[in-house]
Amino acid sequence: MKIIKNQEFRGERPLFASHGLELDNVTIHAGESALKECSEIIAKHCRFEGKYPFWHVDNFEIKDSLFTEGARAALWYSSHLKMIDTLVEAPKMFREMTDMELTRVEIPDAQETLWHCRKIKLRDVKVKKADYIFMHCNDIDIDGYHQEGNYSFQYCHDVEIRNAEIHSKDAFWNTRNVTVRDSELDGEYLGWHSHGLTLINCKISGTQPLCYCHDLKMINCQMAPDCDLAFEESTLDAQINSRITSVKNPTSGIIRARGYGEIIIDENVKAPADCIIEVKES
């Protein structure tokens, strides 16, 4: 493997079509597509300032590095990535990628990030300004995650999330086969139009949660006082270890909670309109 150490590059495609390359303490200044069409790349202690540095790259590892704001849209159309201990300040990262692992990565401006990606593994990742993160992604495995950003995980399927704190309006819309464990979900309109959403040991807050859900499962969850008008037009099996402020027109299934502020079943409830609503004993 060729090693490039303590050097700086700028301009258009300075390392285009490189294969078997290790970059150590290298700076990529303003320009475009520094490492386009490459493979077998290791980058450590590097600084990326130019646009689109890793496009159409296969089998690469990035450690202890920085992507500045100017390195926007840095990783697209690539596969088999490992990113470790890296700060990503640039937006619009990770598009159309397959097989990626992010460990101890921070993305403080994660707008329009992680779109149309597959086989994603996150460990101890923090994101902010993360509107629309994970749009149309699948096969996601997350453990240790902090998110601030709305409209997240829309149209995702086959997702496992553990030990997360997610602050997001409209999270998990139109998802399929998503399981969230031991996590805090804070935001309005959680999980609408989802199929097979399972929440285990989760704390939930925000108005009108979990409406229009198909086959929703909740095990040992808690719902905050602002979780009003919950479960409208949903089919569900919910075991809630708290009081629910209000439930409105669930379609079918069973709800067991510590108590209810209000249960609304009116003329607009949808058939079969046979949801069982019970008080859960201590």
PDB file of C-alpha atoms in Angstrom:
ATOM      1  CA  MET A   1       0.000   0.000   0.000  1.00  0.00           C
ATOM      2  CA  LYS A   2       1.380   3.400  -0.977  1.00  0.00           C
ATOM      3  CA  ILE A   3       1.642   5.910   1.929  1.00  0.00           C
ATOM      4  CA  ILE A   4       1.206   9.674   1.527  1.00  0.00           C
ATOM      5  CA  LYS A   5       2.077  11.568   4.704  1.00  0.00           C
ATOM      6  CA  ASN A   6       2.060  15.238   5.745  1.00  0.00           C
ATOM      7  CA  GLN A   7       1.035  16.543   2.337  1.00  0.00           C
ATOM      8  CA  GLU A   8      -1.606  18.943   0.976  1.00  0.00           C
ATOM      9  CA  PHE A   9      -3.673  18.707  -2.203  1.00  0.00           C
ATOM     10  CA  ARG A  10      -6.059  21.070  -3.941  1.00  0.00           C
ATOM     11  CA  GLY A  11      -7.877  21.519  -7.219  1.00  0.00           C
ATOM     12  CA  GLU A  12      -9.741  18.963  -9.322  1.00  0.00           C
ATOM     13  CA  ARG A  13      -9.273  15.207  -8.811  1.00  0.00           C
ATOM     14  CA  PRO A  14      -5.728  15.254  -7.370  1.00  0.00           C
ATOM     15  CA  LEU A  15      -5.893  11.567  -6.353  1.00  0.00           C
ATOM     16  CA  PHE A  16      -8.404  10.329  -8.917  1.00  0.00           C
ATOM     17  CA  ALA A  17      -8.564   6.550  -9.442  1.00  0.00           C
ATOM     18  CA  SER A  18      -6.057   5.728  -6.713  1.00  0.00           C
ATOM     19  CA  HIS A  19      -6.035   2.181  -5.334  1.00  0.00           C
ATOM     20  CA  GLY A  20      -4.260   0.810  -2.268  1.00  0.00           C
ATOM     21  CA  LEU A  21      -3.494   4.192  -0.720  1.00  0.00           C
ATOM     22  CA  GLU A  22      -2.927   5.319   2.892  1.00  0.00           C
ATOM     23  CA  LEU A  23      -3.257   9.019   3.708  1.00  0.00           C
ATOM     24  CA  ASP A  24      -1.733  10.163   7.019  1.00  0.00           C
ATOM     25  CA  ASN A  25      -2.080  13.795   8.125  1.00  0.00           C
ATOM     26  CA  VAL A  26      -3.138  14.894   4.658  1.00  0.00           C
ATOM     27  CA  THR A  27      -5.189  18.027   3.897  1.00  0.00           C
ATOM     28  CA  ILE A  28      -7.507  18.204   0.901  1.00  0.00           C
ATOM     29  CA  HIS A  29      -8.061  21.914   0.212  1.00  0.00           C
ATOM     30  CA  ALA A  30     -10.766  23.533  -1.945  1.00  0.00           C
ATOM     31  CA  GLY A  31     -11.527  21.694  -5.150  1.00  0.00           C
ATOM     32  CA  GLU A  32     -13.654  18.762  -6.243  1.00  0.00           C
ATOM     33  CA  SER A  33     -13.591  14.971  -6.285  1.00  0.00           C
ATOM     34  CA  ALA A  34     -10.191  14.454  -4.689  1.00  0.00           C
ATOM     35  CA  LEU A  35     -10.548  10.670  -4.310  1.00  0.00           C
ATOM     36  CA  LYS A  36     -13.195   9.829  -6.886  1.00  0.00           C
ATOM     37  CA  GLU A  37     -13.273   6.314  -8.381  1.00  0.00           C
ATOM     38  CA  CYS A  38     -10.860   4.900  -5.782  1.00  0.00           C
ATOM     39  CA  SER A  39     -10.625   1.699  -3.735  1.00  0.00           C
ATOM     40  CA  GLU A  40      -8.708   0.288  -0.755  1.00  0.00           C
ATOM     41  CA  ILE A  41      -8.166   3.684   0.883  1.00  0.00           C
ATOM     42  CA  ILE A  42      -7.166   4.453   4.493  1.00  0.00           C
ATOM     43  CA  ALA A  43      -7.327   8.078   5.659  1.00  0.00           C
ATOM     44  CA  LYS A  44      -6.214   8.969   9.190  1.00  0.00           C
ATOM     45  CA  HIS A  45      -5.613  12.337  10.860  1.00  0.00           C
ATOM     46  CA  CYS A  46      -6.823  14.009   7.656  1.00  0.00           C
ATOM     47  CA  ARG A  47      -8.663  17.255   6.927  1.00  0.00           C
ATOM     48  CA  PHE A  48     -11.131  17.502   4.049  1.00  0.00           C
ATOM     49  CA  GLU A  49     -12.126  20.983   2.857  1.00  0.00           C
ATOM     50  CA  GLY A  50     -13.078  20.446  -0.788  1.00  0.00           C
ATOM     51  CA  LYS A  51     -16.358  19.181  -2.229  1.00  0.00           C
ATOM     52  CA  TYR A  52     -17.205  15.567  -3.121  1.00  0.00           C
ATOM     53  CA  PRO A  53     -13.930  13.909  -2.002  1.00  0.00           C
ATOM     54  CA  PHE A  54     -15.219  10.305  -1.775  1.00  0.00           C
ATOM     55  CA  TRP A  55     -17.525   9.497  -4.698  1.00  0.00           C
ATOM     56  CA  HIS A  56     -17.660   6.003  -6.208  1.00  0.00           C
ATOM     57  CA  VAL A  57     -15.161   4.649  -3.677  1.00  0.00           C
ATOM     58  CA  ASP A  58     -15.087   1.014  -2.520  1.00  0.00           C
ATOM     59  CA  ASN A  59     -13.577  -0.394   0.675  1.00  0.00           C
ATOM     60  CA  PHE A  60     -12.253   2.591   2.609  1.00  0.00           C
ATOM     61  CA  GLU A  61     -11.581   3.618   6.210  1.00  0.00           C
ATOM     62  CA  ILE A  62     -11.536   7.114   7.711  1.00  0.00           C
ATOM     63  CA  LYS A  63     -10.131   7.663  11.234  1.00  0.00           C
ATOM     64  CA  ASP A  64      -9.570  10.676  13.490  1.00  0.00           C
ATOM     65  CA  SER A  65     -10.386  13.079  10.692  1.00  0.00           C
ATOM     66  CA  LEU A  66     -12.367  16.252   9.961  1.00  0.00           C
ATOM     67  CA  PHE A  67     -14.749  17.148   7.166  1.00  0.00           C
ATOM     68  CA  THR A  68     -15.175  20.930   7.216  1.00  0.00           C
ATOM     69  CA  GLU A  69     -18.304  22.696   6.007  1.00  0.00           C
ATOM     70  CA  GLY A  70     -16.769  23.067   2.555  1.00  0.00           C
ATOM     71  CA  ALA A  71     -16.570  19.275   2.140  1.00  0.00           C
ATOM     72  CA  ARG A  72     -20.310  19.043   1.527  1.00  0.00           C
ATOM     73  CA  ALA A  73     -21.736  15.954  -0.133  1.00  0.00           C
ATOM     74  CA  ALA A  74     -18.468  14.198   0.637  1.00  0.00           C
ATOM     75  CA  LEU A  75     -19.470  10.533   0.565  1.00  0.00           C
ATOM     76  CA  TRP A  76     -21.870   9.441  -2.181  1.00  0.00           C
ATOM     77  CA  TYR A  77     -22.294   6.318  -4.324  1.00  0.00           C
ATOM     78  CA  SER A  78     -19.718   4.390  -2.310  1.00  0.00           C
ATOM     79  CA  SER A  79     -19.528   1.085  -0.436  1.00  0.00           C
ATOM     80  CA  HIS A  80     -17.798  -0.683   2.457  1.00  0.00           C
ATOM     81  CA  LEU A  81     -16.930   2.312   4.618  1.00  0.00           C
ATOM     82  CA  LYS A  82     -15.628   2.371   8.197  1.00  0.00           C
ATOM     83  CA  MET A  83     -15.550   5.817   9.829  1.00  0.00           C
ATOM     84  CA  ILE A  84     -14.168   6.135  13.364  1.00  0.00           C
ATOM     85  CA  ASP A  85     -13.650   9.082  15.756  1.00  0.00           C
ATOM     86  CA  THR A  86     -14.408  11.646  13.070  1.00  0.00           C
ATOM     87  CA  LEU A  87     -16.113  15.065  13.082  1.00  0.00           C
ATOM     88  CA  VAL A  88     -18.304  15.794  10.074  1.00  0.00           C
ATOM     89  CA  GLU A  89     -19.225  19.487   9.864  1.00  0.00           C
ATOM     90  CA  ALA A  90     -20.431  19.309   6.272  1.00  0.00           C
ATOM     91  CA  PRO A  91     -24.099  18.707   5.312  1.00  0.00           C
ATOM     92  CA  LYS A  92     -25.601  16.282   2.793  1.00  0.00           C
ATOM     93  CA  MET A  93     -23.381  13.354   3.699  1.00  0.00           C
ATOM     94  CA  PHE A  94     -23.808   9.673   2.829  1.00  0.00           C
ATOM     95  CA  ARG A  95     -26.044   9.144  -0.202  1.00  0.00           C
ATOM     96  CA  GLU A  96     -26.691   5.959  -2.170  1.00  0.00           C
ATOM     97  CA  MET A  97     -24.181   3.993  -0.089  1.00  0.00           C
ATOM     98  CA  THR A  98     -24.017   0.315   0.876  1.00  0.00           C
ATOM     99  CA  ASP A  99     -22.345  -1.278   3.922  1.00  0.00           C
ATOM    100  CA  MET A 100     -21.131   1.453   6.231  1.00  0.00           C
ATOM    101  CA  GLU A 101     -20.073   1.584   9.892  1.00  0.00           C
ATOM    102  CA  LEU A 102     -19.855   4.839  11.861  1.00  0.00           C
ATOM    103  CA  THR A 103     -18.287   4.662  15.344  1.00  0.00           C
ATOM    104  CA  ARG A 104     -17.957   7.681  17.645  1.00  0.00           C
ATOM    105  CA  VAL A 105     -18.849  10.062  14.839  1.00  0.00           C
ATOM    106  CA  GLU A 106     -20.362  13.516  15.354  1.00  0.00           C
ATOM    107  CA  ILE A 107     -22.355  15.338  12.664  1.00  0.00           C
ATOM    108  CA  PRO A 108     -23.466  18.762  13.954  1.00  0.00           C
ATOM    109  CA  ASP A 109     -25.056  19.789  10.636  1.00  0.00           C
ATOM    110  CA  ALA A 110     -26.716  16.576   9.468  1.00  0.00           C
ATOM    111  CA  GLN A 111     -29.352  18.069   7.176  1.00  0.00           C
ATOM    112  CA  GLU A 112     -30.277  15.825   4.256  1.00  0.00           C
ATOM    113  CA  THR A 113     -27.845  13.169   5.455  1.00  0.00           C
ATOM    114  CA  LEU A 114     -28.027   9.382   5.014  1.00  0.00           C
ATOM    115  CA  TRP A 115     -30.438   9.091   2.097  1.00  0.00           C
ATOM    116  CA  HIS A 116     -31.035   5.909   0.112  1.00  0.00           C
ATOM    117  CA  CYS A 117     -28.388   3.908   1.988  1.00  0.00           C
ATOM    118  CA  ARG A 118     -28.320   0.202   2.887  1.00  0.00           C
ATOM    119  CA  LYS A 119     -26.541  -1.891   5.548  1.00  0.00           C
ATOM    120  CA  ILE A 120     -25.855   0.857   8.077  1.00  0.00           C
ATOM    121  CA  LYS A 121     -24.258   0.306  11.494  1.00  0.00           C
ATOM    122  CA  LEU A 122     -23.963   3.179  13.985  1.00  0.00           C
ATOM    123  CA  ARG A 123     -22.270   3.064  17.377  1.00  0.00           C
ATOM    124  CA  ASP A 124     -22.141   6.115  19.671  1.00  0.00           C
ATOM    125  CA  VAL A 125     -23.109   8.634  16.998  1.00  0.00           C
ATOM    126  CA  LYS A 126     -24.433  12.163  17.626  1.00  0.00           C
ATOM    127  CA  VAL A 127     -26.263  14.286  15.049  1.00  0.00           C
ATOM    128  CA  LYS A 128     -27.819  17.761  15.099  1.00  0.00           C
ATOM    129  CA  LYS A 129     -29.803  19.804  12.549  1.00  0.00           C
ATOM    130  CA  ALA A 130     -30.714  16.392  11.204  1.00  0.00           C
ATOM    131  CA  ASP A 131     -33.909  17.120   9.272  1.00  0.00           C
ATOM    132  CA  TYR A 132     -34.854  14.216   6.972  1.00  0.00           C
ATOM    133  CA  ILE A 133     -31.983  12.022   8.142  1.00  0.00           C
ATOM    134  CA  PHE A 134     -32.178   8.357   7.011  1.00  0.00           C
ATOM    135  CA  MET A 135     -34.693   9.029   4.235  1.00  0.00           C
ATOM    136  CA  HIS A 136     -35.417   5.786   2.327  1.00  0.00           C
ATOM    137  CA  CYS A 137     -32.734   3.728   4.125  1.00  0.00           C
ATOM    138  CA  ASN A 138     -32.898   0.055   5.100  1.00  0.00           C
ATOM    139  CA  ASP A 139     -31.062  -2.585   7.132  1.00  0.00           C
ATOM    140  CA  ILE A 140     -30.070  -0.181   9.932  1.00  0.00           C
ATOM    141  CA  ASP A 141     -28.447  -1.245  13.232  1.00  0.00           C
ATOM    142  CA  ILE A 142     -27.990   1.531  15.832  1.00  0.00           C
ATOM    143  CA  ASP A 143     -26.716   1.387  19.425  1.00  0.00           C
ATOM    144  CA  GLY A 144     -25.901   4.584  21.295  1.00  0.00           C
ATOM    145  CA  TYR A 145     -27.363   7.500  19.350  1.00  0.00           C
ATOM    146  CA  HIS A 146     -28.379  11.107  20.025  1.00  0.00           C
ATOM    147  CA  GLN A 147     -30.402  12.992  17.427  1.00  0.00           C
ATOM    148  CA  GLU A 148     -31.836  16.487  17.085  1.00  0.00           C
ATOM    149  CA  GLY A 149     -33.723  16.882  13.810  1.00  0.00           C
ATOM    150  CA  ASN A 150     -37.207  16.424  12.399  1.00  0.00           C
ATOM    151  CA  TYR A 151     -38.769  14.063   9.827  1.00  0.00           C
ATOM    152  CA  SER A 152     -36.260  11.318  10.552  1.00  0.00           C
ATOM    153  CA  PHE A 153     -36.322   7.671   9.387  1.00  0.00           C
ATOM    154  CA  GLN A 154     -39.080   8.286   6.839  1.00  0.00           C
ATOM    155  CA  TYR A 155     -39.741   5.358   4.486  1.00  0.00           C
ATOM    156  CA  CYS A 156     -37.140   3.158   6.237  1.00  0.00           C
ATOM    157  CA  HIS A 157     -37.466  -0.586   6.736  1.00  0.00           C
ATOM    158  CA  ASP A 158     -35.691  -3.282   8.736  1.00  0.00           C
ATOM    159  CA  VAL A 159     -34.338  -1.062  11.506  1.00  0.00           C
ATOM    160  CA  GLU A 160     -33.041  -1.921  15.025  1.00  0.00           C
ATOM    161  CA  ILE A 161     -32.348   0.951  17.439  1.00  0.00           C
ATOM    162  CA  ARG A 162     -31.075   0.663  21.033  1.00  0.00           C
ATOM    163  CA  ASN A 163     -30.080   3.192  23.680  1.00  0.00           C
ATOM    164  CA  ALA A 164     -31.088   6.236  21.662  1.00  0.00           C
ATOM    165  CA  GLU A 165     -32.354   9.717  22.423  1.00  0.00           C
ATOM    166  CA  ILE A 166     -34.279  11.003  19.432  1.00  0.00           C
ATOM    167  CA  HIS A 167     -35.798  14.493  19.334  1.00  0.00           C
ATOM    168  CA  SER A 168     -37.738  14.543  16.091  1.00  0.00           C
ATOM    169  CA  LYS A 169     -41.147  15.621  14.883  1.00  0.00           C
ATOM    170  CA  ASP A 170     -42.676  13.168  12.396  1.00  0.00           C
ATOM    171  CA  ALA A 171     -40.162  10.393  13.115  1.00  0.00           C
ATOM    172  CA  PHE A 172     -40.667   6.892  11.640  1.00  0.00           C
ATOM    173  CA  TRP A 173     -43.397   7.820   9.151  1.00  0.00           C
ATOM    174  CA  ASN A 174     -44.240   5.151   6.575  1.00  0.00           C
ATOM    175  CA  THR A 175     -41.686   2.734   8.024  1.00  0.00           C
ATOM    176  CA  ARG A 176     -41.768  -1.070   7.980  1.00  0.00           C
ATOM    177  CA  ASN A 177     -40.323  -3.519  10.495  1.00  0.00           C
ATOM    178  CA  VAL A 178     -38.726  -1.053  12.920  1.00  0.00           C
ATOM    179  CA  THR A 179     -37.841  -1.973  16.530  1.00  0.00           C
ATOM    180  CA  VAL A 180     -36.720   0.614  19.100  1.00  0.00           C
ATOM    181  CA  ARG A 181     -35.514  -0.504  22.548  1.00  0.00           C
ATOM    182  CA  ASP A 182     -34.467   1.285  25.733  1.00  0.00           C
ATOM    183  CA  SER A 183     -34.784   4.713  24.135  1.00  0.00           C
ATOM    184  CA  GLU A 184     -36.356   8.144  24.481  1.00  0.00           C
ATOM    185  CA  LEU A 185     -38.533   9.374  21.607  1.00  0.00           C
ATOM    186  CA  ASP A 186     -39.520  13.025  21.837  1.00  0.00           C
ATOM    187  CA  GLY A 187     -41.518  14.745  19.116  1.00  0.00           C
ATOM    188  CA  GLU A 188     -44.951  15.340  17.644  1.00  0.00           C
ATOM    189  CA  TYR A 189     -46.763  12.840  15.415  1.00  0.00           C
ATOM    190  CA  LEU A 190     -44.505   9.866  16.097  1.00  0.00           C
ATOM    191  CA  GLY A 191     -44.751   6.849  13.816  1.00  0.00           C
ATOM    192  CA  TRP A 192     -47.750   7.750  11.661  1.00  0.00           C
ATOM    193  CA  HIS A 193     -48.560   5.295   8.852  1.00  0.00           C
ATOM    194  CA  SER A 194     -45.945   2.807  10.086  1.00  0.00           C
ATOM    195  CA  HIS A 195     -46.212  -0.975   9.611  1.00  0.00           C
ATOM    196  CA  GLY A 196     -44.840  -3.327  12.255  1.00  0.00           C
ATOM    197  CA  LEU A 197     -43.349  -0.683  14.553  1.00  0.00           C
ATOM    198  CA  THR A 198     -42.264  -2.186  17.909  1.00  0.00           C
ATOM    199  CA  LEU A 199     -41.323  -0.034  20.919  1.00  0.00           C
ATOM    200  CA  ILE A 200     -39.780  -1.762  23.966  1.00  0.00           C
ATOM    201  CA  ASN A 201     -38.862   0.005  27.234  1.00  0.00           C
ATOM    202  CA  CYS A 202     -39.236   3.409  25.587  1.00  0.00           C
ATOM    203  CA  LYS A 203     -40.193   6.832  26.934  1.00  0.00           C
ATOM    204  CA  ILE A 204     -42.436   8.726  24.541  1.00  0.00           C
ATOM    205  CA  SER A 205     -43.444  12.384  24.485  1.00  0.00           C
ATOM    206  CA  GLY A 206     -45.209  14.664  22.025  1.00  0.00           C
ATOM    207  CA  THR A 207     -48.756  15.272  20.855  1.00  0.00           C
ATOM    208  CA  GLN A 208     -50.774  12.812  18.755  1.00  0.00           C
ATOM    209  CA  PRO A 209     -48.331   9.909  18.812  1.00  0.00           C
ATOM    210  CA  LEU A 210     -48.685   6.639  16.924  1.00  0.00           C
ATOM    211  CA  CYS A 211     -51.739   7.316  14.789  1.00  0.00           C
ATOM    212  CA  TYR A 212     -52.597   5.403  11.597  1.00  0.00           C
ATOM    213  CA  CYS A 213     -50.226   2.599  12.638  1.00  0.00           C
ATOM    214  CA  HIS A 214     -50.587  -0.967  11.404  1.00  0.00           C
ATOM    215  CA  ASP A 215     -49.633  -3.733  13.856  1.00  0.00           C
ATOM    216  CA  LEU A 216     -48.040  -1.438  16.422  1.00  0.00           C
ATOM    217  CA  LYS A 217     -46.523  -3.154  19.486  1.00  0.00           C
ATOM    218  CA  MET A 218     -45.558  -1.388  22.697  1.00  0.00           C
ATOM    219  CA  ILE A 219     -43.975  -3.277  25.607  1.00  0.00           C
ATOM    220  CA  ASN A 220     -43.216  -1.689  28.977  1.00  0.00           C
ATOM    221  CA  CYS A 221     -43.339   1.859  27.605  1.00  0.00           C
ATOM    222  CA  GLN A 222     -44.111   5.176  29.271  1.00  0.00           C
ATOM    223  CA  MET A 223     -46.024   8.096  27.759  1.00  0.00           C
ATOM    224  CA  ALA A 224     -45.527  11.677  28.927  1.00  0.00           C
ATOM    225  CA  PRO A 225     -48.468  13.963  29.806  1.00  0.00           C
ATOM    226  CA  ASP A 226     -48.259  15.714  26.418  1.00  0.00           C
ATOM    227  CA  CYS A 227     -49.013  12.425  24.599  1.00  0.00           C
ATOM    228  CA  ASP A 228     -52.634  13.341  23.889  1.00  0.00           C
ATOM    229  CA  LEU A 229     -54.983  12.035  21.170  1.00  0.00           C
ATOM    230  CA  ALA A 230     -52.933   8.888  20.801  1.00  0.00           C
ATOM    231  CA  PHE A 231     -53.507   5.867  18.517  1.00  0.00           C
ATOM    232  CA  GLU A 232     -56.147   7.296  16.153  1.00  0.00           C
ATOM    233  CA  GLU A 233     -56.954   4.715  13.440  1.00  0.00           C
ATOM    234  CA  SER A 234     -54.245   2.354  14.703  1.00  0.00           C
ATOM    235  CA  THR A 235     -54.221  -1.412  15.188  1.00  0.00           C
ATOM    236  CA  LEU A 236     -52.070  -2.203  18.177  1.00  0.00           C
ATOM    237  CA  ASP A 237     -51.049  -4.189  21.228  1.00  0.00           C
ATOM    238  CA  ALA A 238     -49.855  -1.615  23.775  1.00  0.00           C
ATOM    239  CA  GLN A 239     -48.677  -2.291  27.330  1.00  0.00           C
ATOM    240  CA  ILE A 240     -48.075   1.124  28.924  1.00  0.00           C
ATOM    241  CA  ASN A 241     -46.573   1.596  32.393  1.00  0.00           C
ATOM    242  CA  SER A 242     -47.986   5.099  32.802  1.00  0.00           C
ATOM    243  CA  ARG A 243     -51.174   7.075  32.490  1.00  0.00           C
ATOM    244  CA  ILE A 244     -52.221   8.168  28.990  1.00  0.00           C
ATOM    245  CA  THR A 245     -53.622  11.692  28.704  1.00  0.00           C
ATOM    246  CA  SER A 246     -56.054  10.792  25.935  1.00  0.00           C
ATOM    247  CA  VAL A 247     -56.773   8.011  23.466  1.00  0.00           C
ATOM    248  CA  LYS A 248     -58.793   8.707  20.327  1.00  0.00           C
ATOM    249  CA  ASN A 249     -60.553   6.225  18.053  1.00  0.00           C
ATOM    250  CA  PRO A 250     -58.134   3.277  17.876  1.00  0.00           C
ATOM    251  CA  THR A 251     -59.316   0.790  15.249  1.00  0.00           C
ATOM    252  CA  SER A 252     -58.511  -2.601  16.769  1.00  0.00           C
ATOM    253  CA  GLY A 253     -56.322  -4.444  19.285  1.00  0.00           C
ATOM    254  CA  ILE A 254     -55.699  -3.835  22.966  1.00  0.00           C
ATOM    255  CA  ILE A 255     -54.376  -1.011  25.138  1.00  0.00           C
ATOM    256  CA  ARG A 256     -53.429  -1.504  28.787  1.00  0.00           C
ATOM    257  CA  ALA A 257     -52.266   1.556  30.747  1.00  0.00           C
ATOM    258  CA  ARG A 258     -52.100   2.754  34.350  1.00  0.00           C
ATOM    259  CA  GLY A 259     -55.024   5.068  33.663  1.00  0.00           C
ATOM    260  CA  TYR A 260     -56.558   7.467  31.158  1.00  0.00           C
ATOM    261  CA  GLY A 261     -57.367  11.148  31.269  1.00  0.00           C
ATOM    262  CA  GLU A 262     -59.859  10.779  28.418  1.00  0.00           C
ATOM    263  CA  ILE A 263     -60.991   8.046  26.046  1.00  0.00           C
ATOM    264  CA  ILE A 264     -62.592   9.382  22.874  1.00  0.00           C
ATOM    265  CA  ILE A 265     -64.646   6.929  20.836  1.00  0.00           C
ATOM    266  CA  ASP A 266     -66.978   8.817  18.536  1.00  0.00           C
ATOM    267  CA  GLU A 267     -68.887   8.380  15.278  1.00  0.00           C
ATOM    268  CA  ASN A 268     -65.665   8.658  13.265  1.00  0.00           C
ATOM    269  CA  VAL A 269     -64.047   5.510  14.640  1.00  0.00           C
ATOM    270  CA  LYS A 270     -63.138   3.085  11.838  1.00  0.00           C
ATOM    271  CA  ALA A 271     -64.273  -0.532  11.634  1.00  0.00           C
ATOM    272  CA  PRO A 272     -63.911  -2.977  13.219  1.00  0.00           C
ATOM    273  CA  ALA A 273     -63.866  -0.496  16.131  1.00  0.00           C
ATOM    274  CA  ASP A 274     -63.250  -3.291  18.637  1.00  0.00           C
ATOM    275  CA  CYS A 275     -60.100  -2.104  20.448  1.00  0.00           C
ATOM    276  CA  ILE A 276     -60.046  -3.192  24.100  1.00  0.00           C
ATOM    277  CA  ILE A 277     -58.957  -0.424  26.474  1.00  0.00           C
ATOM    278  CA  GLU A 278     -58.109  -1.558  29.989  1.00  0.00           C
ATOM    279  CA  VAL A 279     -56.510  -0.277  33.149  1.00  0.00           C
ATOM    280  CA  LYS A 280     -53.317  -2.141  33.875  1.00  0.00           C
ATOM    281  CA  GLU A 281     -52.992  -3.445  37.402  1.00  0.00           C
ATOM    282  CA  SER A 282     -49.818  -2.748  39.399  1.00  0.00           C
TER     283      SER A 282
END
